[in-house]
Short mmCIF file of C-alpha atoms in Angstrom, two decimals:
data_model
loop_
_atom_site.label_atom_id
_atom_site.label_comp_id
_atom_site.label_asym_id
_atom_site.label_seq_id
_atom_site.Cartn_x
_atom_site.Cartn_y
_atom_site.Cartn_z
CA UNK A 1 0.11 0.06 -0.07
CA UNK A 2 1.15 3.42 -0.95
CA UNK A 3 1.63 5.83 1.92
CA UNK A 4 0.01 9.39 1.65
CA UNK A 5 2.11 12.17 2.62
CA UNK A 6 0.22 14.48 4.77
CA UNK A 7 2.59 17.40 4.59
CA UNK A 8 2.15 17.48 0.75
CA UNK A 9 -1.54 17.40 0.91
CA UNK A 10 -1.83 19.91 3.34
CA UNK A 11 0.29 22.48 1.18
CA UNK A 12 -1.97 21.84 -1.70
CA UNK A 13 -5.32 22.51 0.13
CA UNK A 14 -3.94 25.71 1.71
CA UNK A 15 -2.65 26.89 -1.78
CA UNK A 16 -5.87 26.12 -3.78
CA UNK A 17 -7.74 29.18 -4.97
CA UNK A 18 -11.57 29.56 -4.40
CA UNK A 19 -13.91 29.06 -7.21
CA UNK A 20 -15.71 32.38 -6.76
CA UNK A 21 -13.71 35.24 -5.00
CA UNK A 22 -15.15 36.51 -1.92
CA UNK A 23 -16.79 39.82 -2.15
CA UNK A 24 -17.57 41.66 1.16
CA UNK A 25 -17.40 39.49 4.18
CA UNK A 26 -16.95 35.60 3.80
CA UNK A 27 -17.33 32.91 6.44
CA UNK A 28 -14.38 30.57 6.57
CA UNK A 29 -15.03 28.15 9.30
CA UNK A 30 -18.64 26.81 9.82
CA UNK A 31 -19.83 25.42 12.92
CA UNK A 32 -21.05 21.73 12.85
CA UNK A 33 -24.51 21.16 13.56
CA UNK A 34 -25.10 19.95 17.01
CA UNK A 35 -28.18 18.97 19.11
CA UNK A 36 -29.87 21.43 21.53
CA UNK A 37 -28.37 19.33 24.56
CA UNK A 38 -24.85 19.33 23.11
CA UNK A 39 -22.64 22.28 23.29
CA UNK A 40 -20.85 23.24 20.51
CA UNK A 41 -16.82 22.68 21.23
CA UNK A 42 -15.59 24.54 18.19
CA UNK A 43 -17.88 27.20 16.96
CA UNK A 44 -15.51 29.70 16.27
CA UNK A 45 -16.17 32.11 13.19
CA UNK A 46 -13.72 34.38 11.20
CA UNK A 47 -14.62 37.22 9.18
CA UNK A 48 -12.54 38.69 6.41
CA UNK A 49 -13.35 41.21 3.54
CA UNK A 50 -11.36 41.95 0.11
CA UNK A 51 -11.67 45.64 0.70
CA UNK A 52 -8.58 47.66 0.51
CA UNK A 53 -7.13 49.16 3.59
CA UNK A 54 -7.28 52.78 2.10
CA UNK A 55 -10.98 52.54 1.49
CA UNK A 56 -11.60 51.33 5.11
CA UNK A 57 -9.56 54.27 6.41
CA UNK A 58 -11.63 56.46 4.34
CA UNK A 59 -14.96 55.17 5.64
CA UNK A 60 -13.61 55.56 9.23
CA UNK A 61 -12.34 59.19 8.58
CA UNK A 62 -15.71 60.04 7.04
CA UNK A 63 -17.32 62.86 9.46
CA UNK A 64 -20.62 61.88 11.25
CA UNK A 65 -23.59 64.04 11.31
CA UNK A 66 -23.64 66.40 14.52
CA UNK A 67 -25.65 64.75 17.23
CA UNK A 68 -27.47 68.37 17.93
CA UNK A 69 -28.93 68.27 14.40
CA UNK A 70 -30.67 64.84 15.04
CA UNK A 71 -32.07 65.78 18.24
CA UNK A 72 -34.00 69.02 17.23
CA UNK A 73 -37.65 68.49 18.35
CA UNK A 74 -40.47 69.10 15.74
CA UNK A 75 -42.74 71.88 16.21
CA UNK A 76 -45.65 69.21 15.58
CA UNK A 77 -46.13 65.53 15.83
CA UNK A 78 -44.97 63.80 12.91
CA UNK A 79 -47.54 62.33 10.58
CA UNK A 80 -46.99 58.55 10.78
CA UNK A 81 -48.16 59.03 14.49
CA UNK A 82 -51.55 59.62 13.50
CA UNK A 83 -52.22 56.06 12.60
CA UNK A 84 -51.61 55.20 16.51
CA UNK A 85 -53.60 57.88 18.20
CA UNK A 86 -56.80 56.71 20.03
CA UNK A 87 -58.09 60.29 20.27
CA UNK A 88 -57.69 60.86 16.63
CA UNK A 89 -59.47 57.66 15.69
CA UNK A 90 -62.39 58.45 18.32
CA UNK A 91 -62.76 61.82 16.74
CA UNK A 92 -63.01 60.40 12.97
CA UNK A 93 -65.55 58.12 14.22
CA UNK A 94 -67.47 60.82 16.35
CA UNK A 95 -67.73 63.06 13.21
CA UNK A 96 -68.94 60.04 11.00
CA UNK A 97 -66.15 60.87 8.28
CA UNK A 98 -65.67 58.92 5.17
CA UNK A 99 -63.00 56.31 5.04
CA UNK A 100 -61.46 58.34 2.28
CA UNK A 101 -60.34 61.02 4.64
CA UNK A 102 -57.09 59.63 6.27
CA UNK A 103 -56.18 59.93 9.88
CA UNK A 104 -53.13 61.91 8.63
CA UNK A 105 -55.27 64.80 7.23
CA UNK A 106 -57.34 64.92 10.33
CA UNK A 107 -54.34 65.20 12.54
CA UNK A 108 -52.99 68.06 10.11
CA UNK A 109 -56.27 69.86 10.69
CA UNK A 110 -55.63 70.01 14.35
CA UNK A 111 -52.31 71.83 13.86
CA UNK A 112 -52.72 75.73 13.97
CA UNK A 113 -50.28 77.99 12.41
CA UNK A 114 -49.21 79.28 15.53
CA UNK A 115 -48.04 75.85 16.50
CA UNK A 116 -46.28 74.98 13.18
CA UNK A 117 -45.48 77.77 10.88
CA UNK A 118 -44.82 75.25 7.80
CA UNK A 119 -47.78 75.53 5.37
CA UNK A 120 -47.24 71.65 4.60
CA UNK A 121 -48.05 70.61 8.30
CA UNK A 122 -50.67 73.14 9.62
CA UNK A 123 -54.26 73.48 8.71
CA UNK A 124 -54.04 77.16 7.02
CA UNK A 125 -54.39 75.77 3.59
CA UNK A 126 -57.50 73.51 4.60
CA UNK A 127 -58.95 76.24 6.66
CA UNK A 128 -58.93 78.75 3.90
CA UNK A 129 -60.76 76.25 1.36
CA UNK A 130 -63.35 75.49 4.39
CA UNK A 131 -63.92 79.05 4.98
CA UNK A 132 -64.84 79.85 1.44
CA UNK A 133 -67.14 76.97 1.16
CA UNK A 134 -68.74 77.69 4.54
CA UNK A 135 -69.27 81.34 3.79
CA UNK A 136 -70.83 80.43 0.38
CA UNK A 137 -73.12 77.88 1.78
CA UNK A 138 -74.35 79.99 4.74
CA UNK A 139 -75.27 83.21 2.42
CA UNK A 140 -77.01 81.28 -0.06
CA UNK A 141 -78.89 79.68 2.66
CA UNK A 142 -79.79 82.99 4.48
CA UNK A 143 -80.69 84.82 1.00
CA UNK A 144 -82.97 82.38 -0.26
CA UNK A 145 -84.64 81.41 2.98
CA UNK A 146 -85.09 85.09 4.06
CA UNK A 147 -85.03 87.32 0.91
CA UNK A 148 -85.97 90.51 2.71
CA UNK A 149 -83.13 90.58 5.42
CA UNK A 150 -81.43 94.03 5.70
CA UNK A 151 -77.62 93.84 4.97
CA UNK A 152 -76.94 94.67 8.55
CA UNK A 153 -78.85 91.69 9.91
CA UNK A 154 -77.51 89.52 7.15
CA UNK A 155 -74.07 90.32 8.23
CA UNK A 156 -75.00 89.53 11.69
CA UNK A 157 -76.70 86.34 10.72
CA UNK A 158 -73.65 85.14 8.93
CA UNK A 159 -71.30 85.79 11.96
CA UNK A 160 -74.07 83.86 14.08
CA UNK A 161 -73.67 80.67 11.93
CA UNK A 162 -70.27 80.86 10.25
CA UNK A 163 -68.31 83.32 12.59
CA UNK A 164 -65.52 82.54 15.02
CA UNK A 165 -67.63 82.38 18.34
CA UNK A 166 -70.22 79.89 16.58
CA UNK A 167 -67.39 77.69 15.16
CA UNK A 168 -65.85 77.61 18.58
CA UNK A 169 -68.99 76.27 20.09
CA UNK A 170 -69.21 73.64 17.44
CA UNK A 171 -65.59 72.29 17.91
CA UNK A 172 -66.21 72.10 21.59
CA UNK A 173 -69.48 70.32 21.01
CA UNK A 174 -67.42 67.76 18.97
CA UNK A 175 -65.29 67.00 21.80
CA UNK A 176 -61.97 68.49 20.75
CA UNK A 177 -59.34 68.99 23.50
CA UNK A 178 -56.68 71.38 23.77
CA UNK A 179 -52.96 70.44 24.11
CA UNK A 180 -51.15 72.25 27.24
CA UNK A 181 -48.36 73.29 24.40
CA UNK A 182 -47.46 72.27 21.08
CA UNK A 183 -44.58 70.15 20.47
CA UNK A 184 -43.43 66.70 18.70
CA UNK A 185 -44.29 64.58 21.82
CA UNK A 186 -48.12 65.85 21.88
CA UNK A 187 -50.98 63.39 21.06
CA UNK A 188 -51.97 64.02 17.31
CA UNK A 189 -55.57 64.05 18.52
CA UNK A 190 -55.25 67.25 20.41
CA UNK A 191 -55.67 70.70 19.22
CA UNK A 192 -52.34 72.32 19.17
CA UNK A 193 -52.02 76.17 19.04
CA UNK A 194 -49.65 78.70 21.04
CA UNK A 195 -51.13 81.95 22.31
CA UNK A 196 -48.00 83.76 22.15
CA UNK A 197 -46.93 83.29 18.60
CA UNK A 198 -48.73 84.44 15.34
CA UNK A 199 -51.18 83.02 13.38
CA UNK A 200 -53.16 83.21 10.08
CA UNK A 201 -56.39 85.16 9.96
CA UNK A 202 -59.14 83.95 7.46
CA UNK A 203 -60.39 87.37 6.60
CA UNK A 204 -58.86 88.06 3.07
CA UNK A 205 -62.15 88.78 1.43
CA UNK A 206 -61.97 92.47 2.09
CA UNK A 207 -59.68 95.53 1.89
CA UNK A 208 -57.84 97.40 4.57
CA UNK A 209 -59.33 101.05 4.56
CA UNK A 210 -57.18 103.99 4.49
CA UNK A 211 -59.03 105.62 7.07
CA UNK A 212 -58.82 102.78 9.36
CA UNK A 213 -56.97 104.41 12.25
CA UNK A 214 -59.41 107.40 12.27
CA UNK A 215 -62.73 104.96 12.30
CA UNK A 216 -61.00 103.32 15.41
CA UNK A 217 -59.97 106.41 17.01
CA UNK A 218 -63.06 108.69 16.44
CA UNK A 219 -65.65 105.84 16.05
CA UNK A 220 -66.61 106.86 12.57
CA UNK A 221 -69.91 105.55 11.05
CA UNK A 222 -69.44 103.17 8.09
CA UNK A 223 -71.96 103.02 5.70
CA UNK A 224 -73.63 99.78 4.31
CA UNK A 225 -72.37 100.20 0.85
CA UNK A 226 -68.77 100.57 2.10
CA UNK A 227 -69.09 97.74 4.34
CA UNK A 228 -70.14 95.48 1.46
CA UNK A 229 -67.42 96.68 -0.63
CA UNK A 230 -64.45 97.04 1.47
CA UNK A 231 -65.37 94.86 4.65
CA UNK A 232 -64.92 91.00 5.02
CA UNK A 233 -67.82 88.47 4.92
CA UNK A 234 -69.20 89.53 8.23
CA UNK A 235 -69.31 93.30 7.53
CA UNK A 236 -66.18 93.92 10.01
CA UNK A 237 -63.40 95.93 9.07
CA UNK A 238 -60.28 94.31 8.12
CA UNK A 239 -57.42 95.33 10.43
CA UNK A 240 -54.46 97.12 9.01
CA UNK A 241 -51.11 95.09 8.75
CA UNK A 242 -48.33 95.94 10.70
CA UNK A 243 -44.88 97.52 9.68
CA UNK A 244 -43.53 93.89 9.49
CA UNK A 245 -45.97 92.59 6.94
CA UNK A 246 -45.43 95.66 4.76
CA UNK A 247 -41.73 94.70 4.27
CA UNK A 248 -42.71 91.41 3.05
CA UNK A 249 -42.97 91.14 -0.88
CA UNK A 250 -46.32 91.11 -2.33
CA UNK A 251 -45.49 87.99 -4.38
CA UNK A 252 -44.84 86.02 -1.41
CA UNK A 253 -47.84 83.54 -1.02
CA UNK A 254 -50.50 84.33 1.80
CA UNK A 255 -50.00 80.87 3.51
CA UNK A 256 -46.35 80.37 3.96
CA UNK A 257 -43.66 80.05 6.62
CA UNK A 258 -42.49 83.41 5.37
CA UNK A 259 -45.78 85.14 5.96
CA UNK A 260 -46.20 83.49 9.15
CA UNK A 261 -43.45 85.56 10.68
CA UNK A 262 -45.60 88.47 10.91
CA UNK A 263 -47.18 89.77 14.21
CA UNK A 264 -50.78 88.88 13.65
CA UNK A 265 -51.84 88.01 17.42
CA UNK A 266 -55.64 87.64 17.84
CA UNK A 267 -57.42 88.53 20.94
CA UNK A 268 -58.83 85.02 21.79
CA UNK A 269 -56.39 82.50 20.40
CA UNK A 270 -58.28 79.61 21.54
CA UNK A 271 -61.41 80.69 19.90
CA UNK A 272 -59.52 81.54 16.46
CA UNK A 273 -57.89 77.75 16.75
CA UNK A 274 -61.12 75.94 17.26
CA UNK A 275 -62.80 77.75 14.42
CA UNK A 276 -59.69 77.12 12.05
CA UNK A 277 -60.09 73.45 12.92
CA UNK A 278 -63.89 73.42 11.89
CA UNK A 279 -63.00 75.27 8.68
CA UNK A 280 -60.15 72.75 7.85
CA UNK A 281 -62.42 69.58 8.55
CA UNK A 282 -64.67 71.15 5.90
CA UNK A 283 -61.83 71.59 3.54
CA UNK A 284 -60.66 68.23 3.99
CA UNK A 285 -64.06 66.73 3.21
CA UNK A 286 -64.07 68.87 0.05
CA UNK A 287 -60.76 67.70 -0.82
CA UNK A 288 -61.32 63.89 -0.38
CA UNK A 289 -65.01 63.41 -0.75
CA UNK A 290 -66.18 66.13 -3.33
CA UNK A 291 -68.33 69.19 -3.07
CA UNK A 292 -71.82 67.34 -2.32
CA UNK A 293 -70.46 65.61 0.73
CA UNK A 294 -68.97 69.02 2.11
CA UNK A 295 -72.29 70.68 1.45
CA UNK A 296 -74.22 67.93 3.46
CA UNK A 297 -71.52 68.16 6.22
CA UNK A 298 -72.14 72.11 6.42
CA UNK A 299 -75.98 71.58 6.65
CA UNK A 300 -75.91 68.98 9.23
CA UNK A 301 -73.46 70.58 11.62
CA UNK A 302 -73.52 74.48 10.90
CA UNK A 303 -77.02 75.37 9.30
CA UNK A 304 -78.91 72.96 11.39
CA UNK A 305 -78.29 75.14 14.48
CA UNK A 306 -81.01 77.53 15.68
CA UNK A 307 -80.40 81.29 15.46
CA UNK A 308 -83.14 83.72 16.73
CA UNK A 309 -82.96 86.34 14.08
CA UNK A 310 -85.79 88.38 15.64
CA UNK A 311 -83.32 89.38 18.38
CA UNK A 312 -80.85 90.80 15.80
CA UNK A 313 -83.20 93.73 14.89
CA UNK A 314 -82.92 97.20 16.37
CA UNK A 315 -85.04 99.95 15.11
CA UNK A 316 -84.64 103.46 16.08
CA UNK A 317 -87.57 104.91 14.37
CA UNK A 318 -89.97 102.15 13.67
CA UNK A 319 -93.14 104.21 13.18
CA UNK A 320 -91.21 106.40 10.40
CA UNK A 321 -89.70 103.34 8.74
CA UNK A 322 -93.15 101.56 8.61
CA UNK A 323 -94.66 104.58 7.00
CA UNK A 324 -91.86 104.54 4.20
CA UNK A 325 -92.08 100.71 3.78
CA UNK A 326 -96.10 101.40 3.02
CA UNK A 327 -95.10 104.35 0.66
CA UNK A 328 -92.62 102.26 -1.43
CA UNK A 329 -94.80 99.09 -1.65
CA UNK A 330 -97.80 101.34 -2.70
CA UNK A 331 -99.83 100.31 0.37
CA UNK A 332 -102.27 102.73 2.22
CA UNK A 333 -100.51 104.85 5.04
CA UNK A 334 -100.41 102.82 8.26
CA UNK A 335 -103.04 103.60 11.14
CA UNK A 336 -102.78 102.72 14.54
CA UNK A 337 -105.96 101.59 16.35
CA UNK A 338 -106.63 100.62 20.00
CA UNK A 339 -107.74 97.11 20.02
CA UNK A 340 -108.30 96.51 23.69
CA UNK A 341 -107.19 97.88 27.05
CA UNK A 342 -107.15 96.90 30.83
CA UNK A 343 -106.46 98.97 33.97
CA UNK A 344 -106.26 102.28 32.54
CA UNK A 345 -106.37 103.75 35.78
CA UNK A 346 -104.27 101.29 37.74
CA UNK A 347 -100.52 100.84 38.49
CA UNK A 348 -100.17 98.18 35.41
CA UNK A 349 -102.26 99.26 32.73
CA UNK A 350 -102.09 97.18 29.43
CA UNK A 351 -103.01 98.61 25.86
CA UNK A 352 -103.32 96.52 22.62
CA UNK A 353 -102.80 98.46 19.77
CA UNK A 354 -103.15 97.38 15.73
CA UNK A 355 -101.64 98.60 12.76
CA UNK A 356 -103.90 98.89 9.72
CA UNK A 357 -103.30 99.63 6.13
CA UNK A 358 -106.85 100.28 4.84
CA UNK A 359 -108.75 97.17 5.78
CA UNK A 360 -105.64 94.89 6.18
CA UNK A 361 -104.15 94.32 9.70
CA UNK A 362 -100.46 94.28 9.64
CA UNK A 363 -99.57 93.67 13.28
CA UNK A 364 -100.50 94.50 16.86
CA UNK A 365 -98.50 95.07 19.91
CA UNK A 366 -99.07 95.53 23.51
CA UNK A 367 -97.45 97.90 26.06
CA UNK A 368 -98.17 99.90 29.38
CA UNK A 369 -98.98 103.02 27.49
CA UNK A 370 -100.54 103.93 24.06
CA UNK A 371 -97.25 105.12 22.59
CA UNK A 372 -95.34 102.18 23.63
CA UNK A 373 -98.08 99.83 22.37
CA UNK A 374 -98.07 101.77 18.96
CA UNK A 375 -94.25 101.41 18.96
CA UNK A 376 -94.28 97.72 19.89
CA UNK A 377 -96.88 97.09 17.00
CA UNK A 378 -94.73 98.78 14.39
CA UNK A 379 -91.70 96.78 15.38
CA UNK A 380 -93.49 93.52 15.13
CA UNK A 381 -95.07 94.53 11.60
CA UNK A 382 -91.52 95.29 10.40
CA UNK A 383 -90.17 91.93 11.69
CA UNK A 384 -92.84 90.20 10.04
CA UNK A 385 -91.96 91.93 6.73
CA UNK A 386 -88.18 91.26 6.94
CA UNK A 387 -88.56 87.92 8.34
CA UNK A 388 -90.68 86.56 5.19
CA UNK A 389 -89.71 83.19 4.06
CA UNK A 390 -90.91 81.49 1.06
CA UNK A 391 -90.01 78.11 2.52
CA UNK A 392 -87.49 75.47 1.17
CA UNK A 393 -86.57 76.77 -2.39
CA UNK A 394 -83.94 75.71 -4.67
CA UNK A 395 -80.19 76.89 -4.02
CA UNK A 396 -77.81 77.83 -6.45
CA UNK A 397 -75.19 75.12 -5.35
CA UNK A 398 -77.98 72.51 -6.31
CA UNK A 399 -77.34 73.01 -10.03
CA UNK A 400 -73.55 72.14 -9.68
CA UNK A 401 -74.21 68.44 -9.75
CA UNK A 402 -74.40 66.56 -13.24
CA UNK A 403 -78.01 65.67 -13.23
CA UNK A 404 -79.35 68.70 -11.75
CA UNK A 405 -82.33 70.35 -13.13
CA UNK A 406 -82.09 74.11 -14.49
CA UNK A 407 -81.94 76.75 -11.86
CA UNK A 408 -85.20 78.80 -11.31
CA UNK A 409 -84.13 81.91 -9.82
CA UNK A 410 -85.26 82.80 -6.14
CA UNK A 411 -87.24 85.89 -5.14
CA UNK A 412 -85.04 88.44 -3.51
CA UNK A 413 -86.30 91.91 -2.31
CA UNK A 414 -84.86 95.12 -3.29
CA UNK A 415 -83.59 96.13 -0.04
CA UNK A 416 -84.39 97.67 3.50
CA UNK A 417 -85.93 100.97 4.25
CA UNK A 418 -83.33 103.85 4.68
CA UNK A 419 -85.13 105.94 7.28
#
């Protein structure tokens, strides 16, 4: 038998090149499989690489990012945290929102520009769209439902439905909770705003008056024509911008981080933040679900609220205004007639006076004296005229759908009496 030389065999095995060159790191020694009860006696592993030493030195010498840049806190919670917020999911279900509206959009609607100035992470864009839709649907509802409302009462009713105080109450009724302070660690389901930082005002439908300082200082009277032309959707004067805003170029977008550096501090930051949240929800519904769904949401949550329009009227000369109204409408001159009385000589007399135009009775009122009863009757007559309602009529927005019937123009009065 021929003897095998072990020293020659070992030298041949060590000098043999592998079939494939190792790239990266290659395992040279593999541990033998053992059972769970046995402890591996030889389980050493060796790692080697084909990368040159110069390249490894360059990798080690690469400067690392500063640790401070990684630990800068965000002004608002990251969008991916919205999927794990129980408060946000409960709010989404409480409002009966469609599944088309993601939780990230609802979380963005809860971030006020005062908390995060970046327009891609706050609700300024959504609130601007929602404010336009809300004011449009509110105005067409009031004009078609009460076509004889005076402009001053129409402005007050618009604010009663779509103003910041009303939207604040709506947001509170939805169960929206406020965060103590905005930040990255805040739950995305909380409303985030800062009372000490500037925000965005949704009043870009008017113009800044040149005499705004004099109007505020001397309490000058503003006519209805100028209020319609210059003021905002609620007939209120647009405040003049500060000097820092004037330095900003006009080409800068209204909703941007640069514009948010201006000093626009509202009187009630909590009320403004809640109102912007409601507007942003309406804008999000319009964005993801369409116009009809947004209209239904506005009708269900805003226009369904009860607003007593009778308490908005205030007449200075009701008898004179009633006489001018009858003259304009070619009615006979109004005449006050005593209907009944009781206790004329007592401490608490009551007189009932009716207002007649020819044979037609326009209204009646009661008072402790004849003059007070006549004024009360005139006021009730004017309210019955201005609060006339033809009922549920077609709205202009009903014709925007594809299968809508042609719009039939609604009746709108020529205006109130200027006494």
